[in-house]
Amino acid sequence: MKKRTIGGLLLALCLTFTGIVAGAQDVSAKKLNSANEAKQKALQKVKNPDYSHVSKDHDDGQVVYEVDLVKGNKKYEITYRAADGKMIDYSWEKVYVDPKAGQSLVSKDKCKTAANRKVKNGQLLSMKLKTDDGIDIYKVKMQKGKKSYTLKYHARTGGLIEYEWELKNSVSTGGSANNYIGINKAEQIAKKDVPGATLVKSKFEIDDGVPVYEVELIKGGLEYELTIHATTGAIIDRDIDD
């Protein structure tokens, strides 16, 4: 009995060790080690593009790969985090859009229905009519889980002409070793500055050598983007889009 028990323990330990090694290999396999690997990953998303280009960039010390692709009348931008191969930003937009200025405006309700169908079970944060490059559009902001969405619909045809989702807090939130206030504190400061606003997304980055948190909120049809100093907590820039 004793020998069988020891043998069983040894077998269990071997199996556990094998699992750990296999798990480590799986994690390693997800990591992107080159721009070409990022490109191949993007080509699985957008097959047979007419044009593709990859650039390597650094976002708060993290390596990311930004892949630009063109297929037909659509231009795609996909961003992958090198450390784990995770897609953190995805967008597409139509290269050419007919203004169709002679047509009457599509109703907001119709646009809202289309947006809810595109992002199922998403939370509608704002929708507003604006003119962009001579084209009337409905700009829709939505949120679902860890993703924030921006959708642009042609206000005269109802067609979707631009689509983007981005992972909230997809990059580092700033290290405590640098005495940064942390992204949660920055969000609290922003909410206090705009009481009753809905948080859309926030991120840490280095802006012209200054560590900052950029926090985006929505309230009453207005979009607020606050830039908060990562060390002092002071609001150093406030942008409001109506």
Coordinates of C-alpha atoms in Angstrom, one line a residue:
M1 CA 0.0 0.0 0.0
K2 CA 2.8 2.4 0.9
K3 CA 4.7 1.8 -2.3
R4 CA 1.6 2.2 -4.4
T5 CA 0.8 5.5 -2.6
I6 CA 4.3 6.8 -3.2
G7 CA 4.1 5.7 -6.8
G8 CA 0.7 7.5 -7.2
L9 CA 2.1 10.7 -5.7
L10 CA 5.0 10.6 -8.1
L11 CA 2.7 10.1 -11.1
A12 CA 0.5 13.0 -9.9
L13 CA 3.5 15.2 -9.6
C14 CA 4.7 14.3 -13.0
L15 CA 1.3 15.0 -14.5
T16 CA 1.1 18.4 -12.7
F17 CA 4.6 19.4 -13.9
T18 CA 3.7 18.4 -17.4
G19 CA 0.6 20.5 -17.2
I20 CA 2.5 23.5 -16.0
V21 CA 5.0 23.2 -18.8
A22 CA 2.2 22.8 -21.3
G23 CA 0.4 25.8 -19.9
A24 CA 3.6 27.9 -20.1
Q25 CA 4.0 26.8 -23.7
D26 CA 0.4 27.9 -24.4
V27 CA 1.0 31.3 -23.0
S28 CA 4.2 31.7 -24.9
A29 CA 2.4 30.6 -28.1
K30 CA 0.0 33.6 -27.8
K31 CA 2.8 36.2 -27.6
L32 CA 3.5 38.1 -30.7
N33 CA 7.2 38.3 -31.4
S34 CA 7.2 40.1 -34.7
A35 CA 5.3 42.4 -37.0
N36 CA 4.8 39.6 -39.4
E37 CA 3.0 37.5 -36.7
A38 CA 0.7 40.4 -36.0
K39 CA 0.0 40.8 -39.7
Q40 CA -0.8 37.1 -40.1
K41 CA -3.2 37.4 -37.1
A42 CA -4.9 40.4 -38.8
L43 CA -5.2 38.5 -42.1
Q44 CA -7.3 35.9 -40.3
K45 CA -9.7 38.7 -39.5
V46 CA -9.6 40.5 -42.8
K47 CA -8.9 38.0 -45.5
N48 CA -7.3 38.9 -48.9
P49 CA -6.9 42.6 -48.4
D50 CA -5.9 44.9 -51.3
Y51 CA -3.3 46.6 -49.0
S52 CA -1.7 45.9 -45.6
H53 CA 0.9 47.6 -43.4
V54 CA 2.1 46.9 -39.9
S55 CA 3.9 49.3 -37.5
K56 CA 5.4 48.6 -34.1
D57 CA 4.7 51.1 -31.4
H58 CA 5.1 51.5 -27.7
D59 CA 2.2 52.5 -25.5
D60 CA 3.3 53.2 -21.9
G61 CA 6.2 50.8 -22.1
Q62 CA 4.1 48.1 -23.7
V63 CA 4.8 46.9 -27.3
V64 CA 1.8 47.0 -29.6
Y65 CA 1.4 46.2 -33.3
E66 CA -0.9 48.4 -35.4
V67 CA -2.1 46.8 -38.6
D68 CA -3.7 48.9 -41.4
L69 CA -5.6 47.1 -44.1
V70 CA -7.7 48.2 -47.1
K71 CA -10.2 45.9 -48.7
G72 CA -12.7 47.2 -51.3
N73 CA -14.2 50.4 -49.9
K74 CA -13.2 49.7 -46.3
K75 CA -10.1 50.7 -44.3
Y76 CA -9.4 48.6 -41.2
E77 CA -7.2 49.4 -38.2
I78 CA -6.4 46.6 -35.8
T79 CA -4.2 46.9 -32.7
Y80 CA -2.6 43.9 -30.9
R81 CA -0.8 43.8 -27.6
A82 CA 2.5 42.0 -28.2
A83 CA 2.7 40.6 -24.6
D84 CA -0.3 38.3 -25.1
G85 CA -1.5 38.8 -28.7
K86 CA -4.7 40.3 -27.5
M87 CA -6.7 42.5 -29.8
I88 CA -7.2 45.8 -27.9
D89 CA -8.6 48.0 -30.7
Y90 CA -10.6 47.2 -33.9
S91 CA -12.1 49.7 -36.3
W92 CA -13.2 50.1 -39.9
E93 CA -14.5 52.9 -42.0
K94 CA -15.7 53.4 -45.5
V95 CA -13.1 55.1 -47.8
Y96 CA -15.7 56.8 -49.9
V97 CA -19.2 57.9 -48.7
D98 CA -21.7 59.6 -50.9
P99 CA -23.1 62.6 -49.1
K100 CA -26.6 62.2 -50.6
A101 CA -27.5 65.6 -49.4
G102 CA -30.8 65.6 -51.3
Q103 CA -32.3 62.9 -49.2
S104 CA -34.3 63.5 -46.0
L105 CA -32.7 62.6 -42.6
V106 CA -33.2 59.2 -41.2
S107 CA -35.0 59.3 -37.8
K108 CA -33.0 58.9 -34.6
D109 CA -35.2 55.9 -33.5
K110 CA -34.2 54.0 -36.7
C111 CA -30.6 54.7 -36.0
K112 CA -31.0 53.6 -32.4
T113 CA -32.6 50.4 -33.5
A114 CA -29.7 49.7 -35.9
A115 CA -27.1 50.4 -33.2
N116 CA -28.8 48.1 -30.7
R117 CA -28.9 45.4 -33.3
K118 CA -25.2 45.8 -34.1
V119 CA -24.1 45.8 -30.4
K120 CA -26.6 43.4 -28.8
N121 CA -27.3 44.0 -25.1
G122 CA -25.1 47.0 -25.2
Q123 CA -25.8 50.2 -23.2
L124 CA -26.5 53.3 -25.3
L125 CA -24.6 56.2 -23.8
S126 CA -25.2 59.0 -26.4
M127 CA -26.4 59.6 -29.9
K128 CA -26.0 62.9 -31.7
L129 CA -26.4 64.4 -35.2
K130 CA -23.3 66.1 -36.6
T131 CA -21.7 67.0 -39.9
D132 CA -18.3 65.4 -40.7
D133 CA -16.5 66.3 -43.9
G134 CA -19.7 67.5 -45.4
I135 CA -21.6 64.3 -44.5
D136 CA -24.5 64.3 -42.0
I137 CA -23.9 61.4 -39.5
Y138 CA -25.3 60.1 -36.3
K139 CA -22.5 59.4 -33.9
V140 CA -23.4 56.7 -31.4
K141 CA -21.5 55.8 -28.2
M142 CA -22.2 52.5 -26.6
Q143 CA -20.7 50.3 -23.9
K144 CA -20.8 46.5 -23.3
G145 CA -18.7 44.7 -20.8
K146 CA -15.0 45.8 -21.1
K147 CA -15.5 47.4 -24.5
S148 CA -16.5 50.9 -25.5
Y149 CA -18.0 51.3 -29.0
T150 CA -18.3 54.2 -31.4
L151 CA -20.6 53.8 -34.4
K152 CA -21.2 56.3 -37.2
Y153 CA -24.3 56.0 -39.3
H154 CA -25.0 58.0 -42.5
A155 CA -27.9 60.2 -41.4
R156 CA -29.4 60.3 -44.9
T157 CA -29.2 56.6 -45.8
G158 CA -29.1 54.9 -42.4
G159 CA -26.0 52.9 -43.4
L160 CA -23.1 52.2 -41.0
I161 CA -20.1 54.0 -42.3
E162 CA -17.7 53.7 -39.4
Y163 CA -17.3 51.2 -36.5
E164 CA -14.9 50.9 -33.7
W165 CA -14.5 49.1 -30.3
E166 CA -11.7 49.5 -27.8
L167 CA -10.9 47.7 -24.6
K168 CA -11.3 50.0 -21.6
N169 CA -8.1 50.3 -19.6
S170 CA -6.3 48.2 -22.2
V171 CA -2.9 49.5 -21.3
S172 CA -1.0 49.9 -18.0
T173 CA -2.7 51.9 -15.3
G174 CA 0.6 53.4 -14.1
G175 CA 2.9 51.9 -11.5
S176 CA 2.6 52.6 -7.8
A177 CA 6.4 52.6 -7.7
N178 CA 6.2 56.0 -9.4
N179 CA 3.7 57.4 -6.9
Y180 CA 0.9 57.6 -9.4
I181 CA -2.6 58.1 -8.0
G182 CA -3.9 55.1 -10.0
I183 CA -6.6 54.9 -12.6
N184 CA -9.4 54.3 -10.1
K185 CA -8.6 57.5 -8.3
A186 CA -8.4 59.4 -11.6
E187 CA -11.9 58.2 -12.5
Q188 CA -13.2 59.4 -9.1
I189 CA -11.7 62.8 -9.7
A190 CA -13.3 63.0 -13.1
K191 CA -16.7 61.9 -11.8
K192 CA -16.5 64.5 -9.1
D193 CA -15.7 67.2 -11.7
V194 CA -18.7 66.1 -13.8
P195 CA -21.3 64.9 -11.3
G196 CA -23.8 62.3 -12.6
A197 CA -21.8 61.6 -15.8
T198 CA -21.3 58.1 -17.2
L199 CA -17.8 56.8 -17.5
V200 CA -17.0 55.6 -21.0
K201 CA -13.3 54.7 -20.8
S202 CA -10.0 55.7 -19.2
K203 CA -6.4 55.0 -19.8
F204 CA -2.9 55.9 -18.6
E205 CA -0.3 57.3 -21.0
I206 CA 2.8 59.5 -21.3
D207 CA 1.9 62.8 -23.1
D208 CA 4.9 64.8 -24.1
G209 CA 6.9 63.3 -21.2
V210 CA 4.1 63.9 -18.7
P211 CA 2.3 60.9 -17.1
V212 CA -1.5 61.4 -17.4
Y213 CA -4.8 59.7 -17.2
E214 CA -7.3 60.4 -19.9
V215 CA -10.9 59.9 -18.8
E216 CA -13.9 60.1 -21.1
L217 CA -17.4 60.6 -19.8
I218 CA -20.8 61.4 -21.1
K219 CA -23.6 63.5 -19.6
G220 CA -26.7 65.1 -21.1
G221 CA -25.5 64.6 -24.7
L222 CA -22.1 66.1 -24.0
E223 CA -18.8 64.3 -24.2
Y224 CA -16.2 65.2 -21.6
E225 CA -12.5 64.2 -22.0
L226 CA -10.4 65.1 -18.9
T227 CA -6.7 64.9 -18.7
I228 CA -5.5 64.3 -15.2
H229 CA -1.9 64.5 -14.0
A230 CA -0.9 61.0 -12.8
T231 CA 1.1 62.2 -9.8
T232 CA -0.7 65.3 -8.5
G233 CA -4.3 64.4 -9.5
A234 CA -4.8 67.9 -11.0
I235 CA -7.0 68.3 -14.1
I236 CA -4.7 69.8 -16.6
D237 CA -7.0 69.7 -19.6
R238 CA -10.8 69.5 -20.1
D239 CA -12.3 69.0 -23.5
I240 CA -16.1 69.2 -24.0
D241 CA -17.8 68.1 -27.3
D242 CA -21.4 69.0 -27.8

